[in-house]
Structures are given as C-alpha cells and as structure tokens.
C-alpha cells in the first residue's frame, strides 16, 4: 500500500513516473534506506547511552538504558524484515511503537520505585521532546515522503494525547482563565510544580507539523532526483545496447557538446570473418545469425575493456576505434594489444568449434593509426558518431589485404611505431609495402 501511495505521489509531478524496472530500483533504494536508518539509530543509541551514564544517577540510568535497548530492538525489526512482502507495513507499525515508547518514557516516571518525588506534571517541562523529533529525522533516510508524513502525524497524535492526559488529571493546575489574576499570580501558578499548560504543547504540535511538511518536501525532492538518476542510468544502459558504451556515457555527460567536429590521432581497426558469406549459405538464417552474434559478442568483450569504441557493425565484421570519443595518448598501443587479444580469443573459439566437429573460424584484422576527423554525421532526425579520413580507408584496405598476404593481422608501420614496437612475445611474419587504390602513397605494413 505504501509503495502504491508513493508511486502516485511521484506520478503527481510531470515526467517523474518511473517504469516497473525503475520503480523496482527505487523500491530497493528505499529498502536500503531502512538498513541505513537502523545503522544510524544504532549510533544514536550508543551516544544517548553514553550521555545517560554521565547525566543520570544510578539506578535510573539503568532503567533508561533498558528503554534504549528496547528502542533499538524496535528498529531492528523493520531492518530484519526489509525484504519481506509486508516490510513497509511492519515499518509503519513499528513507528507507532517507537513514538509510544519514547512519549511514555518522557511523560511517565520510571517504574520500580526509582523515580524522584517530583510531581508527574513536571515531566512536561523538560527539553526531552527533542528525542521524539529524532524519529522524524530518521524517517527521512528512506526516500519515503509518505513515511515522513506518517511519522510526523503519529508524533503529533501520541504526544498530544500524552500531554492532554496529564492536563486532565485532578491535581493538575492549569490556566482555566486569567481573568482577575495579576501577573504575579499568573507567574506563581505557572511555576507551580503541578502546572500543565497547553500552549507549550500547541507550539510543539505546530513546530512538528511544519518540520514534517518541510522535511517531506525535501525528501520528495530527493526522491524525484533519485528517480531522475535511475531514469538516466536506465537510458544509458539501454543506449549502450545500440551504441558503444563509451559513446553512451559521453552523450549523457555532455549531450550538447558531444560530437563536435575535431581532429584527433586515432587508431582504426577493421575485423572480419573470412568466408562468412559461404558459411551463411550453408546454414539456416537462425544459425547464421547465431554464429554472427557469437562473433560480435566475443569481439565486444575484448574491445571495451581495452578502451576501444565500437564504431559500427559491418555485416560479418565490425569497425572499432581507439582515441575517437576521448583522446588517448596510448591509443595505438591499446589498439595493437586489443588486436592480439582478439586473435587469441577467436583462435580459442575456432579450436572449440573444431573439437565439436564444427567448421573453424578465420578472422582478418587491419589496423592503422593517424589523424582523422571525429564527430557526428547524419541528419537532424538520425545522427551517428564516427570517424572519417584516409586512416579509415587504409585500415579497411589492410584488413582486405590479409587474404592475399596469408596473415591474420596486418598493421601499418605508423601504428606499430606509435605503439612503441612489437609487443613482447609477438613476432612479425614479414613486412612489405602495400599500394592502396585511390591513394598516391604506399603504406609500409607488417603481417602477423
């Protein structure tokens, strides 16, 4: 019931209605708030217990310490049952018990003959009412404005009932009327130990009501901020399914400035399955797509940890960049390391397929490094972040050249030099100059 009320409260504000998945995350945050509230109460009880040992004489301090332990136990109940289906109902019930316990402890003398001889009416004069307000502050830790309002209402109701009960006692001295009384007579009555005035209670009630209202508004604002954050994270997670994760985060962090055209030193990689068209013709559409998804998933699992960006899927291949979304001083080194990891990953996959009698997979990779233009391309309706320039064309041609060069990886000399040379444990099979169609200059490349 409380979850439904809080959802309706959120729905009252335009654009703040969470989806089922987002509401579940919000619900989890609220339940975590119950755990935080218990930990905070644990610390508060420890501080109060230390204060009681210093400020209260024995054996009354033992009595109040026992009450503190009961108060702590009441907080442990909703903490222990926070994942129960009726968690919030339990919390609401425990809130009533909390307020009743503190109110009775303040207004009623200790049992067992350890109370002082002061009239019970004097117990309304102290500042102990502030302890009740701690419950209101604690309720704000759960991102639940409904719980704040509930707690404030329970405090007002039970505290007012307690004060009025003392006010109605036969021996209580009160201001029935001030007519005919001098100021000194009024003061004398006010200082009478049996005096109970309702003015102080009304001040406490009004202050508690205002405090509840302001705190509920503050919690509601925090709750809506949390909903917005959950929505933002959900959108980023969903967006990352369609674009590279680093692109999704960059768009979320600076949507207005993202994709502004710029020139950067970028490593560009093309990866392709050799002979996929022939393999697809021998399979059903479902089998062909399953094979392609396995290829793509394995590639992404390597590229993203290396700091690369998946620029686009290209049928039976893909294009990846390093240093395109955000400048990377070691873009070439990252790309070269990623290329070798891809070779190892796909080789292990191919060997696994061979062991179970399936056709092995052969992968071709082309890698080049240089200055490109990065930015958004497309129309106002649909845009795409990409890199353009001669480096992209060269990397694509190097990948195609692997067929004739009988290699799995062809790396331009520019990329190898920028990466600091051949990684340890890897050897160049041979180097050669490759003529690129439509390009005046040849490219020195290394075959692995």
XYZ file of C-alpha atoms in Angstrom:
448
model
C 0.000 0.000 0.000
C 2.799 2.412 0.896
C 4.598 1.662 -2.374
C 1.387 2.454 -4.301
C 0.906 5.756 -2.457
C 4.499 6.770 -3.112
C 4.155 5.895 -6.789
C 1.039 8.064 -7.022
C 2.899 10.873 -5.268
C 5.699 10.631 -7.811
C 3.172 10.496 -10.651
C 1.733 13.819 -9.497
C 4.830 15.509 -10.889
C 5.117 15.526 -14.710
C 7.891 13.373 -16.140
C 8.587 11.657 -12.839
C 6.638 8.415 -13.273
C 9.103 5.516 -13.107
C 8.679 2.366 -15.150
C 8.296 -1.016 -13.475
C 12.034 -1.658 -13.639
C 12.854 1.841 -12.411
C 10.274 1.572 -9.633
C 11.913 -1.673 -8.528
C 15.252 0.120 -8.300
C 13.601 2.925 -6.347
C 11.998 0.357 -4.055
C 15.411 -1.230 -3.494
C 16.840 2.191 -2.596
C 14.054 2.686 -0.058
C 14.702 -0.714 1.489
C 18.373 0.147 1.683
C 17.210 3.287 3.493
C 15.690 1.061 6.180
C 19.097 -0.534 6.653
C 20.730 2.901 6.859
C 18.097 4.027 9.389
C 18.926 1.058 11.601
C 22.651 1.805 11.481
C 22.027 5.471 12.265
C 19.762 4.540 15.186
C 22.443 2.173 16.453
C 24.921 5.053 16.551
C 22.341 7.393 18.105
C 21.511 4.894 20.869
C 25.218 4.490 21.609
C 25.596 8.270 22.002
C 22.451 8.548 24.147
C 23.548 5.612 26.307
C 26.895 7.291 26.959
C 25.090 10.519 27.826
C 22.738 8.719 30.227
C 25.635 7.163 32.076
C 27.071 10.632 32.663
C 23.926 12.690 33.259
C 21.578 10.302 35.113
C 22.053 8.843 38.570
C 22.010 5.126 39.270
C 19.716 3.148 39.139
C 17.611 5.391 36.884
C 20.312 5.297 34.208
C 19.956 1.505 34.087
C 16.222 1.903 33.540
C 16.716 4.332 30.665
C 19.442 2.154 29.168
C 16.959 -0.724 29.112
C 14.452 1.529 27.348
C 17.170 2.439 24.820
C 17.759 -1.236 24.080
C 14.031 -1.761 23.505
C 14.066 1.267 21.216
C 16.965 -0.269 19.283
C 15.154 -3.610 19.057
C 12.125 -1.873 17.528
C 14.388 -0.558 14.777
C 15.909 -3.977 14.179
C 12.503 -5.481 13.350
C 11.943 -3.464 10.126
C 15.635 -3.865 9.321
C 15.448 -7.656 9.574
C 12.200 -7.820 7.596
C 13.037 -5.178 4.974
C 12.875 -7.746 2.156
C 9.578 -9.164 3.374
C 6.484 -8.526 1.292
C 4.926 -6.587 4.198
C 8.131 -4.673 5.039
C 6.551 -1.220 4.891
C 3.505 -2.270 6.905
C 5.862 -3.548 9.579
C 7.780 -0.257 9.484
C 4.590 1.771 9.910
C 3.546 -0.350 12.890
C 6.974 -0.072 14.477
C 6.827 3.709 14.046
C 3.729 3.789 16.247
C 5.506 1.693 18.868
C 8.603 3.914 18.640
C 6.660 7.108 19.296
C 4.589 5.496 22.043
C 7.724 4.169 23.755
C 9.569 7.493 23.724
C 6.493 9.503 24.731
C 5.689 7.224 27.665
C 9.342 7.227 28.745
C 9.369 11.027 28.759
C 5.989 11.634 30.375
C 5.830 8.708 32.825
C 8.211 8.276 35.771
C 10.437 5.157 35.923
C 8.828 2.078 37.407
C 10.151 0.116 40.375
C 10.232 2.916 42.907
C 13.312 4.624 41.458
C 11.512 7.779 40.332
C 12.023 11.101 42.066
C 9.333 12.630 44.267
C 8.622 15.403 41.792
C 5.012 15.631 40.533
C 4.422 13.873 37.230
C 3.327 17.198 35.717
C 6.928 18.457 35.841
C 7.881 15.914 33.205
C 6.262 18.150 30.565
C 8.701 20.974 31.290
C 11.962 19.453 30.023
C 13.529 19.509 26.533
C 13.165 15.736 26.104
C 10.573 16.280 23.358
C 13.538 16.734 21.023
C 14.202 12.998 21.271
C 10.851 12.389 19.602
C 11.864 14.584 16.672
C 14.852 12.298 16.065
C 12.359 9.751 14.764
C 11.206 12.274 12.198
C 14.754 12.844 11.026
C 15.321 9.090 10.853
C 12.262 8.608 8.630
C 13.839 10.869 6.010
C 16.600 8.329 5.363
C 14.303 6.041 3.364
C 13.462 8.367 0.429
C 9.846 7.999 1.534
C 7.860 11.238 1.983
C 4.845 9.143 2.996
C 6.807 7.681 5.910
C 7.872 11.187 6.960
C 4.264 12.390 6.979
C 3.151 9.235 8.790
C 5.835 9.647 11.457
C 5.034 13.331 11.961
C 1.319 12.590 12.262
C 1.917 9.794 14.795
C 4.176 12.062 16.859
C 1.545 14.811 16.961
C -1.244 12.378 17.849
C 0.528 10.404 20.592
C 2.332 13.376 22.129
C -0.875 15.426 22.228
C -2.683 12.504 23.817
C 0.010 12.201 26.484
C 0.025 15.902 27.342
C -3.767 16.070 27.441
C -3.846 13.021 29.730
C -1.633 14.838 32.258
C -3.613 18.024 31.725
C -6.851 16.251 32.712
C -5.509 14.790 35.959
C -7.443 16.070 39.028
C -4.382 17.508 40.785
C -3.141 19.369 37.713
C -3.011 23.171 37.978
C -3.961 24.888 34.750
C -4.888 28.259 33.324
C -8.627 27.838 33.130
C -8.849 31.596 32.915
C -6.575 34.514 33.665
C -9.438 36.891 34.426
C -8.943 38.661 37.724
C -5.384 37.355 38.128
C -2.427 39.638 38.500
C 0.799 38.953 36.641
C 2.456 37.679 39.810
C -0.461 35.342 40.471
C -0.228 34.030 36.929
C 3.506 33.551 37.352
C 3.009 31.763 40.651
C 0.537 29.395 39.029
C 2.892 28.842 36.080
C 5.736 27.946 38.447
C 3.558 25.544 40.403
C 5.057 22.026 40.024
C 1.559 20.686 39.286
C 1.000 23.133 36.436
C 0.460 21.878 32.876
C -0.112 24.374 30.079
C -1.446 23.571 26.637
C 0.335 26.495 24.990
C 3.665 24.656 25.066
C 2.007 21.582 23.586
C 0.497 23.617 20.748
C 3.869 25.156 19.993
C 5.348 21.654 19.828
C 2.494 20.433 17.630
C 2.726 23.362 15.206
C 6.530 23.147 15.049
C 6.363 19.393 14.466
C 3.770 19.857 11.734
C 5.857 22.489 9.957
C 9.012 20.423 10.385
C 7.176 17.404 8.951
C 5.939 19.395 5.969
C 9.353 20.850 5.127
C 11.114 17.538 5.647
C 8.556 15.706 3.484
C 9.078 18.247 0.683
C 12.855 17.849 0.980
C 12.544 14.051 0.865
C 10.165 14.282 -2.105
C 12.701 16.417 -3.947
C 15.434 13.906 -3.129
C 13.160 11.090 -4.238
C 12.481 12.775 -7.575
C 16.192 13.396 -8.011
C 16.756 9.704 -7.353
C 14.076 8.800 -9.916
C 15.730 11.089 -12.468
C 19.088 9.473 -11.755
C 17.603 5.992 -12.109
C 15.982 7.019 -15.387
C 19.266 8.454 -16.625
C 21.130 5.255 -15.758
C 18.408 3.183 -17.418
C 18.570 5.295 -20.570
C 22.350 4.998 -20.651
C 22.163 1.238 -20.179
C 19.555 0.973 -22.950
C 21.522 3.315 -25.209
C 24.654 1.225 -24.681
C 22.852 -1.646 -26.404
C 22.711 0.373 -29.615
C 25.957 2.353 -29.430
C 29.322 1.758 -27.833
C 29.187 2.161 -24.005
C 31.744 4.984 -24.003
C 29.658 6.833 -26.601
C 26.542 6.360 -24.459
C 28.299 7.759 -21.377
C 29.818 10.639 -23.328
C 26.390 11.542 -24.691
C 24.923 11.501 -21.188
C 27.736 13.540 -19.645
C 27.737 16.245 -22.293
C 24.834 15.833 -24.670
C 25.113 19.400 -26.000
C 28.832 19.313 -26.765
C 29.118 15.661 -27.764
C 30.066 15.061 -31.373
C 31.530 18.493 -32.083
C 33.856 18.010 -35.081
C 37.527 17.723 -34.166
C 40.811 16.301 -35.423
C 42.449 13.580 -33.345
C 45.119 10.930 -33.519
C 43.080 7.747 -33.678
C 43.761 4.047 -34.231
C 41.226 2.429 -36.554
C 40.636 -1.324 -36.647
C 38.609 -3.443 -39.044
C 37.742 -7.036 -38.141
C 36.058 -9.506 -40.442
C 35.128 -13.194 -40.661
C 36.840 -14.640 -43.728
C 34.403 -16.601 -45.877
C 31.301 -15.807 -43.856
C 29.092 -15.493 -46.954
C 29.860 -19.073 -47.938
C 29.312 -20.264 -44.361
C 25.970 -18.445 -44.144
C 24.718 -20.052 -47.357
C 25.236 -23.479 -45.777
C 23.202 -22.596 -42.713
C 19.677 -21.573 -41.832
C 19.082 -17.857 -41.168
C 18.853 -18.578 -37.437
C 22.157 -20.485 -37.433
C 23.892 -17.788 -39.461
C 22.740 -15.044 -37.110
C 23.706 -17.121 -34.054
C 27.209 -17.505 -35.460
C 27.394 -13.785 -36.167
C 26.207 -12.863 -32.672
C 28.837 -15.128 -31.115
C 31.488 -13.396 -33.206
C 30.237 -9.939 -32.243
C 29.880 -10.700 -28.530
C 33.408 -12.070 -28.309
C 34.747 -9.015 -30.107
C 32.936 -6.549 -27.826
C 34.110 -8.429 -24.732
C 37.677 -7.690 -25.815
C 37.323 -4.207 -27.306
C 35.519 -2.477 -24.458
C 37.954 -3.486 -21.658
C 40.796 -2.259 -23.880
C 39.197 1.191 -24.033
C 38.051 0.864 -27.626
C 34.889 2.184 -29.256
C 32.671 0.019 -31.424
C 32.066 2.366 -34.325
C 29.691 0.079 -36.222
C 28.885 -3.489 -37.149
C 29.555 -4.176 -40.829
C 27.614 -7.304 -41.687
C 30.099 -10.072 -40.903
C 32.621 -7.665 -39.411
C 32.963 -4.507 -37.382
C 34.939 -1.305 -37.150
C 36.483 -0.160 -33.873
C 38.408 2.964 -32.938
C 40.736 3.961 -30.131
C 41.011 7.592 -29.067
C 37.993 8.767 -31.035
C 35.422 9.546 -28.333
C 38.025 10.795 -25.858
C 41.685 11.494 -26.692
C 44.006 8.637 -25.663
C 47.767 9.151 -25.586
C 48.235 5.392 -25.866
C 45.543 4.796 -28.491
C 47.881 2.909 -30.850
C 49.254 0.727 -28.062
C 45.725 -0.088 -26.860
C 44.634 -0.949 -30.386
C 47.599 -3.221 -31.058
C 47.161 -5.026 -27.748
C 43.449 -5.397 -28.472
C 44.176 -6.838 -31.933
C 46.343 -9.610 -30.487
C 43.767 -10.338 -27.786
C 41.125 -10.651 -30.498
C 43.312 -13.105 -32.390
C 43.756 -15.211 -29.260
C 40.049 -15.063 -28.402
C 38.887 -16.063 -31.862
C 41.564 -18.752 -32.127
C 40.283 -20.315 -28.901
C 36.718 -20.099 -30.219
C 37.738 -21.697 -33.524
C 39.537 -24.532 -31.726
C 36.452 -25.150 -29.593
C 34.312 -25.354 -32.727
C 36.757 -27.776 -34.324
C 36.676 -30.087 -31.310
C 32.922 -30.433 -31.584
C 33.051 -31.009 -35.321
C 32.004 -27.551 -36.488
C 33.757 -25.531 -39.178
C 36.655 -23.426 -37.827
C 36.589 -19.638 -37.953
C 39.236 -17.483 -39.576
C 39.478 -13.813 -38.628
C 41.136 -10.973 -40.542
C 42.195 -7.708 -38.849
C 43.522 -4.480 -40.348
C 44.957 -1.729 -38.146
C 46.136 1.787 -38.948
C 46.880 4.936 -36.939
C 46.822 8.606 -37.834
C 44.885 11.858 -37.813
C 41.160 11.682 -38.546
C 38.102 13.860 -38.204
C 35.726 12.777 -35.436
C 32.178 13.992 -34.930
C 28.509 13.452 -35.629
C 27.259 12.687 -39.132
C 23.705 12.280 -40.362
C 20.541 14.369 -40.291
C 18.608 16.145 -37.578
C 16.414 13.031 -37.251
C 19.213 10.491 -37.007
C 22.849 11.036 -36.151
C 25.842 8.796 -35.744
C 29.197 9.421 -34.118
C 32.016 8.232 -36.338
C 35.493 8.941 -37.645
C 36.282 9.843 -41.253
C 39.503 10.273 -43.167
C 42.273 8.481 -45.007
C 43.144 6.403 -41.927
C 39.748 4.672 -42.082
C 40.208 3.805 -45.761
C 43.717 2.455 -45.189
C 42.686 0.311 -42.205
C 39.867 -1.207 -44.280
C 42.221 -1.996 -47.154
C 44.766 -3.559 -44.802
C 42.078 -5.875 -43.479
C 41.202 -6.904 -47.040
C 44.894 -7.448 -47.811
C 45.132 -10.270 -45.254
C 43.626 -12.662 -47.838
C 46.456 -12.218 -50.286
C 49.189 -11.916 -47.651
C 48.108 -15.093 -45.845
C 48.126 -13.353 -42.483
C 45.563 -12.805 -39.790
C 46.646 -9.296 -38.789
C 48.109 -6.513 -40.921
C 49.349 -3.454 -39.037
C 50.621 -0.268 -40.625
C 54.105 0.837 -39.686
C 52.640 4.144 -38.446
C 50.528 2.253 -35.911
C 53.352 -0.095 -34.880
C 55.741 2.808 -34.304
C 53.122 4.817 -32.369
C 52.500 1.752 -30.206
C 56.184 1.528 -29.301
C 57.024 -1.511 -31.413
C 56.007 -5.125 -31.457
C 54.646 -6.378 -28.115
C 56.683 -8.932 -26.201
C 56.038 -12.480 -27.346
C 54.765 -11.437 -30.780
C 56.735 -11.631 -33.998
C 56.278 -10.026 -37.390
C 55.961 -12.669 -40.096
C 57.105 -10.248 -42.797
C 56.887 -6.594 -43.795
C 56.062 -5.107 -47.154
C 54.838 -2.031 -48.954
C 51.184 -2.081 -49.943
C 49.672 0.092 -52.652
C 46.271 1.414 -51.693
C 43.862 2.017 -54.572
C 42.949 5.680 -54.862
C 45.919 6.736 -52.720
C 49.137 8.216 -54.092
C 51.376 6.971 -51.277
C 52.060 3.348 -50.428
C 51.772 2.020 -46.901
C 54.514 0.115 -45.104
C 52.741 -2.729 -43.327
C 53.634 -5.637 -41.071
C 51.977 -9.011 -41.281
C 51.415 -11.168 -38.160
